[in-house]
Coordinates of C-alpha atoms and ligand atoms in Angstrom, one line a residue:
M1128 CA -103.5 307.1 19.0
T1129 CA -106.0 306.4 20.7
R1130 CA -108.7 303.4 19.5
V1131 CA -111.7 302.9 19.6
P1132 CA -113.9 299.6 20.0
G1133 CA -114.9 298.4 16.7
D1134 CA -117.4 299.7 14.0
K1135 CA -121.6 298.1 16.1
S1136 CA -123.7 297.7 12.6
I1137 CA -120.3 295.9 11.4
S1138 CA -119.7 294.2 13.6
H1139 CA -123.7 293.6 14.0
R1140 CA -123.7 291.8 9.4
A1141 CA -120.2 290.2 10.7
L1142 CA -121.8 288.3 13.1
L1143 CA -125.1 287.4 11.2
L1144 CA -123.8 287.4 7.7
G1145 CA -120.2 284.9 9.2
A1146 CA -123.3 282.0 10.7
L1147 CA -125.1 282.1 7.1
A1148 CA -121.9 281.4 5.3
E1149 CA -120.2 278.1 4.2
G1150 CA -116.8 277.8 5.9
E1151 CA -114.7 279.0 8.9
N1152 CA -114.2 283.2 9.5
R1153 CA -111.7 284.7 11.0
L1154 CA -113.0 288.5 12.4
T1155 CA -110.7 290.8 14.4
G1156 CA -111.9 293.5 15.8
L1157 CA -115.1 292.3 17.1
L1158 CA -117.3 295.8 19.2
P1159 CA -117.2 293.3 21.9
G1160 CA -120.4 295.3 23.3
A1161 CA -123.9 294.7 24.8
D1162 CA -125.7 295.1 21.4
C1163 CA -123.8 293.1 19.8
R1164 CA -122.8 289.9 22.4
S1165 CA -127.5 290.8 21.9
T1166 CA -126.4 288.9 18.6
R1167 CA -123.8 286.3 19.3
S1168 CA -126.4 284.4 22.1
V1169 CA -129.4 285.2 19.7
L1170 CA -127.8 283.2 16.7
R1171 CA -126.7 280.8 19.1
R1172 CA -130.4 279.3 20.4
L1173 CA -130.8 279.2 15.8
G1174 CA -127.6 276.9 16.4
V1175 CA -125.0 278.5 15.4
E1176 CA -121.7 277.9 17.7
L1177 CA -119.6 280.9 18.2
P1178 CA -117.3 281.6 20.8
E1179 CA -117.6 284.4 23.4
L1180 CA -116.8 287.9 21.4
P1181 CA -112.6 288.9 22.8
E1182 CA -113.2 291.5 24.8
D1183 CA -109.7 292.6 23.4
A1184 CA -111.1 292.9 20.3
G1185 CA -108.6 290.0 18.7
L1186 CA -109.5 287.1 17.0
L1187 CA -112.7 285.0 16.7
T1188 CA -113.3 282.2 14.7
F1189 CA -116.3 280.6 13.8
R1190 CA -117.9 278.3 11.6
G1191 CA -120.7 279.5 9.7
V1192 CA -123.9 276.8 9.2
G1193 CA -125.3 277.6 5.6
I1194 CA -128.3 279.5 4.8
D1195 CA -129.8 276.8 5.7
G1196 CA -128.3 275.8 9.0
L1197 CA -130.3 278.1 10.4
R1198 CA -132.6 275.7 13.2
V1199 CA -135.7 276.3 15.4
P1200 CA -135.1 277.6 19.1
G1201 CA -135.9 275.5 21.9
G1202 CA -137.4 277.3 24.7
G1203 CA -138.4 280.7 25.2
A1204 CA -137.8 284.2 23.6
L1205 CA -134.8 285.1 21.9
D1206 CA -133.9 287.9 23.9
C1207 CA -132.1 290.9 21.4
G1208 CA -131.9 293.5 25.1
N1209 CA -131.4 296.6 23.7
S1210 CA -130.8 296.3 19.6
G1211 CA -132.9 297.3 17.3
T1212 CA -130.2 296.3 14.7
T1213 CA -130.9 292.9 15.9
A1214 CA -133.9 292.7 16.4
R1215 CA -135.2 293.5 12.6
L1216 CA -132.3 291.9 10.9
L1217 CA -134.0 289.0 11.9
L1218 CA -137.0 289.5 11.8
G1219 CA -135.7 289.8 8.1
L1220 CA -134.0 286.6 8.4
L1221 CA -136.3 284.5 10.1
A1222 CA -138.8 285.1 8.5
G1223 CA -135.9 284.2 4.5
A1224 CA -135.2 281.3 6.0
G1225 CA -139.1 280.1 7.5
V1226 CA -138.3 280.2 11.3
R1227 CA -140.5 280.2 13.7
A1228 CA -139.3 281.4 16.7
T1229 CA -140.1 284.5 18.5
L1230 CA -138.2 288.1 19.1
T1231 CA -138.4 290.1 22.1
G1232 CA -136.4 293.4 24.5
D1233 CA -136.5 294.5 27.1
D1234 CA -138.6 298.1 27.5
S1235 CA -136.9 299.9 25.5
L1236 CA -136.6 297.8 22.1
R1237 CA -140.0 296.8 22.8
S1238 CA -141.4 300.2 22.5
R1239 CA -139.6 300.8 19.4
P1240 CA -142.6 300.4 16.1
M1241 CA -141.2 296.7 14.0
R1242 CA -144.5 297.1 11.1
R1243 CA -142.1 299.0 9.2
V1244 CA -140.0 295.3 8.5
T1245 CA -143.0 293.7 9.7
E1246 CA -145.3 294.9 6.5
P1247 CA -143.2 294.4 3.5
L1248 CA -142.6 291.2 4.3
S1249 CA -146.3 290.5 4.8
A1250 CA -145.7 291.2 1.3
M1251 CA -143.2 289.1 0.3
G1252 CA -145.7 286.3 2.1
A1253 CA -144.3 285.8 5.6
E1254 CA -147.0 285.9 8.5
F1255 CA -145.9 287.2 12.1
R1256 CA -148.2 287.4 15.4
E1257 CA -147.5 290.1 18.0
E1258 CA -147.9 289.1 21.2
G1259 CA -147.9 292.7 23.1
E1260 CA -148.6 295.9 21.7
E1261 CA -149.2 297.4 18.4
G1262 CA -146.3 296.7 16.1
R1263 CA -144.3 296.5 19.2
L1264 CA -142.2 292.7 20.4
P1265 CA -142.4 290.0 20.8
V1266 CA -143.1 288.7 17.9
R1267 CA -143.8 285.4 16.3
V1268 CA -142.5 285.2 13.0
E1269 CA -145.4 281.8 12.0
S1270 CA -144.7 281.4 8.1
G1271 CA -142.0 282.4 6.1
V1272 CA -141.5 284.9 3.0
R1273 CA -142.7 283.1 -0.6
H1274 CA -142.5 286.0 -3.4
T1275 CA -139.4 288.7 -4.3
L1276 CA -140.4 292.3 -3.8
E1277 CA -140.0 295.7 -5.4
Y1278 CA -140.5 297.9 -2.6
R1279 CA -140.3 302.1 -1.3
T1280 CA -139.8 302.7 1.8
P1281 CA -141.0 305.4 3.5
V1282 CA -137.9 306.0 5.5
A1283 CA -134.5 306.0 4.7
S1284 CA -133.5 303.1 7.0
A1285 CA -130.3 300.7 6.5
Q1286 CA -132.5 298.1 9.0
I1287 CA -135.6 298.3 7.0
K1288 CA -133.1 297.6 3.7
S1289 CA -130.7 295.0 5.7
A1290 CA -134.0 293.0 7.5
L1291 CA -135.2 292.2 3.9
L1292 CA -132.2 291.7 1.3
L1293 CA -131.4 288.8 3.8
A1294 CA -135.3 287.6 3.7
G1295 CA -134.8 287.8 -0.6
L1296 CA -131.0 285.8 0.6
A1297 CA -132.2 283.7 2.9
A1298 CA -135.5 282.9 0.7
G1299 CA -133.6 282.4 -2.5
V1300 CA -135.4 285.4 -4.0
A1301 CA -135.2 288.3 -5.6
V1302 CA -135.4 291.8 -3.6
T1303 CA -135.6 295.1 -4.4
V1304 CA -135.2 298.0 -1.5
S1305 CA -135.4 302.1 -3.3
E1306 CA -135.9 304.3 0.0
P1307 CA -135.3 308.6 -0.4
D1308 CA -132.1 308.5 0.8
R1309 CA -129.0 306.8 0.8
S1310 CA -129.2 304.5 4.2
R1311 CA -125.5 303.1 5.5
D1312 CA -124.9 300.7 3.1
H1313 CA -123.0 297.7 5.5
T1314 CA -125.8 295.2 4.5
E1315 CA -124.5 295.3 0.8
R1316 CA -120.0 295.8 0.9
M1317 CA -120.5 292.2 3.0
L1318 CA -122.4 290.5 0.7
R1319 CA -120.4 291.3 -2.3
M1320 CA -117.1 289.9 -0.2
A1321 CA -119.7 287.3 0.2
G1322 CA -119.9 286.8 -3.6
V1323 CA -123.7 288.3 -3.8
P1324 CA -124.1 291.0 -6.6
I1325 CA -124.9 293.8 -4.8
H1326 CA -126.6 296.1 -7.4
E1327 CA -126.7 299.8 -7.0
E1328 CA -128.4 303.3 -8.1
T1329 CA -129.7 306.6 -8.0
V1330 CA -133.3 306.7 -9.6
G1331 CA -135.0 310.0 -9.3
S1332 CA -134.5 311.0 -6.3
R1333 CA -134.0 307.7 -4.3
W1334 CA -131.6 304.9 -4.4
K1335 CA -132.0 301.2 -5.3
V1336 CA -130.7 298.4 -4.7
S1337 CA -131.0 295.0 -5.6
L1338 CA -130.1 291.2 -4.3
P1339 CA -130.6 289.6 -7.9
A1340 CA -132.6 285.8 -7.6
P1341 CA -129.7 282.9 -6.8
P1342 CA -128.0 282.0 -9.6
A1343 CA -130.1 279.3 -12.4
G1344 CA -130.3 275.7 -10.6
L1345 CA -129.3 277.2 -8.2
S1346 CA -132.9 277.6 -5.1
R1347 CA -130.3 279.7 -3.1
W1348 CA -127.0 281.7 -3.3
T1349 CA -123.8 280.3 -1.1
L1350 CA -122.4 283.3 1.3
S1351 CA -118.9 283.4 0.9
P1352 CA -117.2 283.4 4.8
F1353 CA -115.4 286.3 6.2
T1354 CA -111.8 287.4 6.6
M1355 CA -112.3 290.7 8.0
D1356 CA -111.6 293.4 9.8
V1357 CA -113.7 295.5 11.4
P1358 CA -113.0 299.5 12.0
G1359 CA -112.7 301.1 14.3
D1360 CA -116.7 302.1 14.9
F1361 CA -117.5 306.4 13.7
S1362 CA -120.4 306.6 15.2
S1363 CA -118.3 306.3 18.6
A1364 CA -114.8 307.9 17.4
I1365 CA -116.8 311.2 17.6
F1366 CA -117.2 311.2 21.0
L1367 CA -113.7 311.5 21.7
I1368 CA -113.7 314.1 17.4
A1369 CA -115.6 316.6 19.6
L1370 CA -113.9 316.7 23.0
G1371 CA -111.2 316.6 20.9
L1372 CA -112.7 320.1 18.9
L1373 CA -114.0 321.8 22.3
R1374 CA -110.7 321.1 24.9
E1375 CA -107.7 323.4 24.0
G1376 CA -105.0 320.4 24.1
D1377 CA -102.5 318.5 21.7
P1378 CA -104.1 317.8 18.5
L1379 CA -106.7 314.3 19.2
R1380 CA -105.2 311.0 17.0
L1381 CA -107.9 308.9 16.7
K1382 CA -106.8 305.6 15.1
Q1383 CA -108.0 302.8 12.0
I1384 CA -111.9 304.4 12.3
G1385 CA -114.4 303.8 9.6
I1386 CA -115.0 306.7 6.7
N1387 CA -118.1 304.5 5.1
P1388 CA -119.3 307.5 3.7
T1389 CA -122.5 306.7 4.3
R1390 CA -121.6 307.1 8.1
T1391 CA -119.5 310.2 8.3
G1392 CA -122.1 313.4 7.4
A1393 CA -120.6 314.5 11.3
L1394 CA -117.7 315.5 9.3
P1395 CA -118.7 317.7 6.2
V1396 CA -120.8 320.0 9.1
L1397 CA -118.0 319.3 11.7
E1398 CA -115.8 320.9 8.6
R1399 CA -118.7 323.8 8.2
M1400 CA -118.5 324.1 12.0
G1401 CA -115.3 325.5 11.7
A1402 CA -114.0 322.1 12.8
R1403 CA -110.5 320.5 12.0
I1404 CA -110.0 317.5 10.9
R1405 CA -108.0 315.5 8.6
Y1406 CA -107.4 312.4 7.5
E1407 CA -104.7 311.0 6.9
S1408 CA -103.4 306.6 5.9
T1409 CA -106.8 306.1 3.9
R1410 CA -107.8 302.8 2.4
G1411 CA -110.1 302.1 0.8
L1412 CA -112.3 304.6 0.2
D1413 CA -113.3 304.6 -3.3
G1414 CA -114.9 301.1 -3.6
D1415 CA -117.8 298.9 -2.7
V1416 CA -116.5 296.2 -1.2
G1417 CA -115.0 295.5 2.4
E1418 CA -114.7 299.5 4.7
P1419 CA -112.6 302.2 4.4
V1420 CA -110.4 303.0 7.1
A1421 CA -108.5 306.1 8.0
D1422 CA -106.5 307.5 11.8
L1423 CA -108.4 311.8 11.8
V1424 CA -106.0 314.4 13.5
V1425 CA -108.2 316.7 15.1
R1426 CA -107.7 320.3 16.2
A1427 CA -109.6 322.4 18.8
G1428 CA -110.9 326.0 17.8
S1429 CA -113.5 327.3 18.1
L1430 CA -116.9 327.1 16.3
S1431 CA -120.2 328.1 15.0
A1432 CA -123.5 327.5 13.9
T1433 CA -125.1 325.7 10.8
T1434 CA -128.4 323.6 9.5
V1435 CA -129.1 320.2 8.9
G1436 CA -131.6 319.9 6.9
A1437 CA -133.5 316.1 5.4
A1438 CA -130.7 314.8 3.8
E1439 CA -128.1 314.8 5.4
I1440 CA -130.0 312.8 8.6
P1441 CA -129.2 309.9 7.2
S1442 CA -125.6 310.0 7.4
L1443 CA -125.5 310.7 10.4
I1444 CA -128.4 309.8 11.8
D1445 CA -127.1 308.6 15.5
E1446 CA -125.3 311.5 15.6
V1447 CA -126.9 314.2 16.1
P1448 CA -126.7 313.5 20.4
I1449 CA -123.3 314.1 20.4
L1450 CA -123.7 317.6 17.4
A1451 CA -126.4 319.2 19.3
A1452 CA -124.0 319.0 22.4
V1453 CA -121.3 320.5 20.8
A1454 CA -124.2 323.1 19.1
S1455 CA -124.5 324.3 22.8
R1456 CA -120.7 325.6 22.8
A1457 CA -120.7 327.7 19.2
G1458 CA -121.1 330.0 18.4
G1459 CA -125.2 331.1 16.7
R1460 CA -128.5 328.8 16.9
T1461 CA -127.7 325.2 15.2
V1462 CA -131.4 323.9 13.5
F1463 CA -131.4 320.2 12.8
R1464 CA -135.0 319.6 11.0
G1465 CA -135.7 316.4 8.7
A1466 CA -134.4 314.2 11.9
Q1467 CA -138.3 312.7 13.1
E1468 CA -136.7 309.3 13.1
L1469 CA -135.0 310.3 16.3
R1470 CA -138.2 310.2 17.9
V1471 CA -138.0 306.3 17.7
K1472 CA -134.4 305.3 18.5
E1473 CA -133.5 303.9 21.9
S1474 CA -135.6 307.0 23.0
D1475 CA -136.3 310.0 21.4
R1476 CA -134.0 311.3 21.1
I1477 CA -135.2 314.8 20.8
H1478 CA -137.1 314.6 23.5
A1479 CA -134.0 313.7 25.6
L1480 CA -132.5 316.7 24.1
V1481 CA -134.6 319.1 24.7
S1482 CA -135.4 318.4 27.6
N1483 CA -131.4 317.5 29.4
L1484 CA -129.8 321.1 27.2
R1485 CA -132.9 323.0 28.2
G1486 CA -132.3 321.9 32.2
L1487 CA -128.6 322.6 31.6
G1488 CA -128.7 326.4 31.4
I1489 CA -129.1 326.0 27.2
E1490 CA -131.6 328.0 24.9
V1491 CA -133.8 325.3 23.0
E1492 CA -136.5 324.8 20.5
E1493 CA -138.0 321.8 19.6
F1494 CA -139.1 320.8 16.6
P1495 CA -141.9 318.2 14.8
D1496 CA -138.8 317.0 13.7
G1497 CA -134.9 318.4 15.1
L1498 CA -134.8 320.7 17.4
A1499 CA -132.8 324.1 17.2
V1500 CA -130.0 324.5 19.6
T1501 CA -128.2 327.9 20.6
G1502 CA -124.5 328.1 22.1
S1503 CA -123.0 329.5 25.1
E1504 CA -120.2 329.8 26.8
R1505 CA -121.7 330.1 30.6
P1506 CA -120.4 327.2 32.1
L1507 CA -123.1 323.6 32.6
E1508 CA -123.7 322.8 35.8
G1509 CA -126.7 319.6 35.9
S1510 CA -128.2 316.1 36.1
V1511 CA -128.5 314.2 32.9
A1512 CA -131.5 311.6 33.0
T1513 CA -130.5 309.5 30.0
Y1514 CA -133.6 307.8 29.1
H1515 CA -132.0 304.1 28.5
D1516 CA -129.8 305.8 26.2
H1517 CA -126.4 305.6 25.5
R1518 CA -125.6 307.9 23.1
I1519 CA -127.1 310.6 25.1
A1520 CA -125.4 309.7 28.0
M1521 CA -122.2 309.8 26.2
A1522 CA -123.3 312.9 24.3
F1523 CA -123.4 314.7 27.6
A1524 CA -120.8 312.5 28.9
V1525 CA -118.5 315.3 27.0
L1526 CA -119.9 317.7 28.2
G1527 CA -119.4 316.9 31.7
A1528 CA -115.6 316.9 30.5
L1529 CA -114.5 320.8 29.7
P1530 CA -113.7 322.6 31.9
G1531 CA -115.6 324.6 34.5
N1532 CA -119.1 322.9 33.6
R1533 CA -120.1 319.9 36.2
I1534 CA -122.3 317.9 34.8
E1535 CA -123.9 314.4 36.8
I1536 CA -125.4 311.6 34.2
E1537 CA -127.4 309.4 35.7
D1538 CA -126.6 305.9 34.7
P1539 CA -123.5 305.9 33.5
S1540 CA -123.1 302.0 32.6
L1541 CA -125.5 302.1 29.9
V1542 CA -122.5 303.3 27.1
E1543 CA -122.0 299.5 27.7
I1544 CA -124.2 298.7 24.9
S1545 CA -121.7 300.2 22.5
Y1546 CA -118.5 301.8 23.7
P1547 CA -117.2 299.8 26.2
G1548 CA -114.2 301.3 28.3
F1549 CA -115.4 304.9 27.2
W1550 CA -115.2 306.7 30.9
E1551 CA -110.8 305.6 30.8
A1552 CA -111.1 307.0 26.5
L1553 CA -112.8 310.5 28.2
G1554 CA -110.0 310.3 30.4
Ligands
S3P1941 C1 -128.8 300.8 12.3 C2 -129.0 302.0 11.4 C3 -129.8 302.9 12.4 C4 -128.8 303.3 12.8 C5 -128.6 302.6 14.3 C6 -127.3 300.5 13.8 C7 -127.2 299.1 11.5 O1 -130.9 303.2 12.5 O2 -129.6 304.3 13.7 O3 -128.5 303.0 15.0 O4 -127.3 298.4 12.0 O5 -127.7 299.3 10.6 P1 -131.6 303.2 11.7 O6 -132.1 302.0 10.3 O7 -133.9 302.7 11.7 O8 -132.1 304.5 10.8

């Protein structure tokens, strides 16, 4: 049985929401990757006494400071490194709490759009100053949120949704967000675990999430602390799943992987392509509090092309790079559409995929909102430009691990962002 490191999205939220809880949090399985270390160091600057994240997924205990307990940081800007989740969720939280601070990040993060969060937060009465390029980090929170919000977001994004929920939580005001398709729901599940009654429903073709105002007589919700074992990250497991499908050998077994349905959209896609993947020892799939987990068993076999459309994209947004790599080894032409969000991830992932697949001799077509990949059995040789993007590096590393291929990855250390131990796991 192989394990993969803890889920990145859940680890960020366990640290952030744990920091707001009243009492001692007990967390195991946290991802010690660079992105989560960024969240930890920003929270420390805000007065949360967070020890180092254990390298071995062991127990981390820390006391939350309560929703009112964050302090204005001394010194310079809060550095979110490469992590969009840290930056966007923190913008919401700091605006909600009225904590004046500047957020910044590395070159990649400073090129990513932030108005998708600061605009709705401004509609809640918060004020920001953009200290760099328009709509980009560094951004300073000048003053806090004052009003409730009912917001229709044009993109399905858990980062937008979570930032607004955190803002409402910290400011003690009701927030409703509706999104065109359902994005990952870890924030909602964790808020329920901590005692906040989040409501979710389908309204027409949209997905609506509501945070109610605090109970009568209270200015804020109180969060109870978290005792949680963070599941293995499906977005990391998918690289090994792909390897297990494409490389002949014994079935691959992956232990305790998070199978939250808002995250596992890649599985039905792979199944349409002919993949044989089985869940074992499934736990918690029926509930909406806590996170469902299973062991996964993957068998190699031949794959054929499929089409992935807009409605599926939010549930596999981080998996498109590896799915495109798998498509390059499947029979026929696989098409991804409705994936324009990939243009504003850690890199422009559509461009990074198209140019690298082409460089390896694969036939690819680029669309504004996706790509089409024609599979081939020819050996692949060449060097891959990673565009400072961990998932691009890992997607092509899987192709490089297949017999007959010789692929050089420009910056192998990038995997540390989300998957420490990736190269050892690849074997
Ligand atoms: C994340 C949400 C997704 C995802 C990112 C992590 C999160 O981004 O791509 O890797 O933890 O909320 P968007 O919400 O912007 O799609």
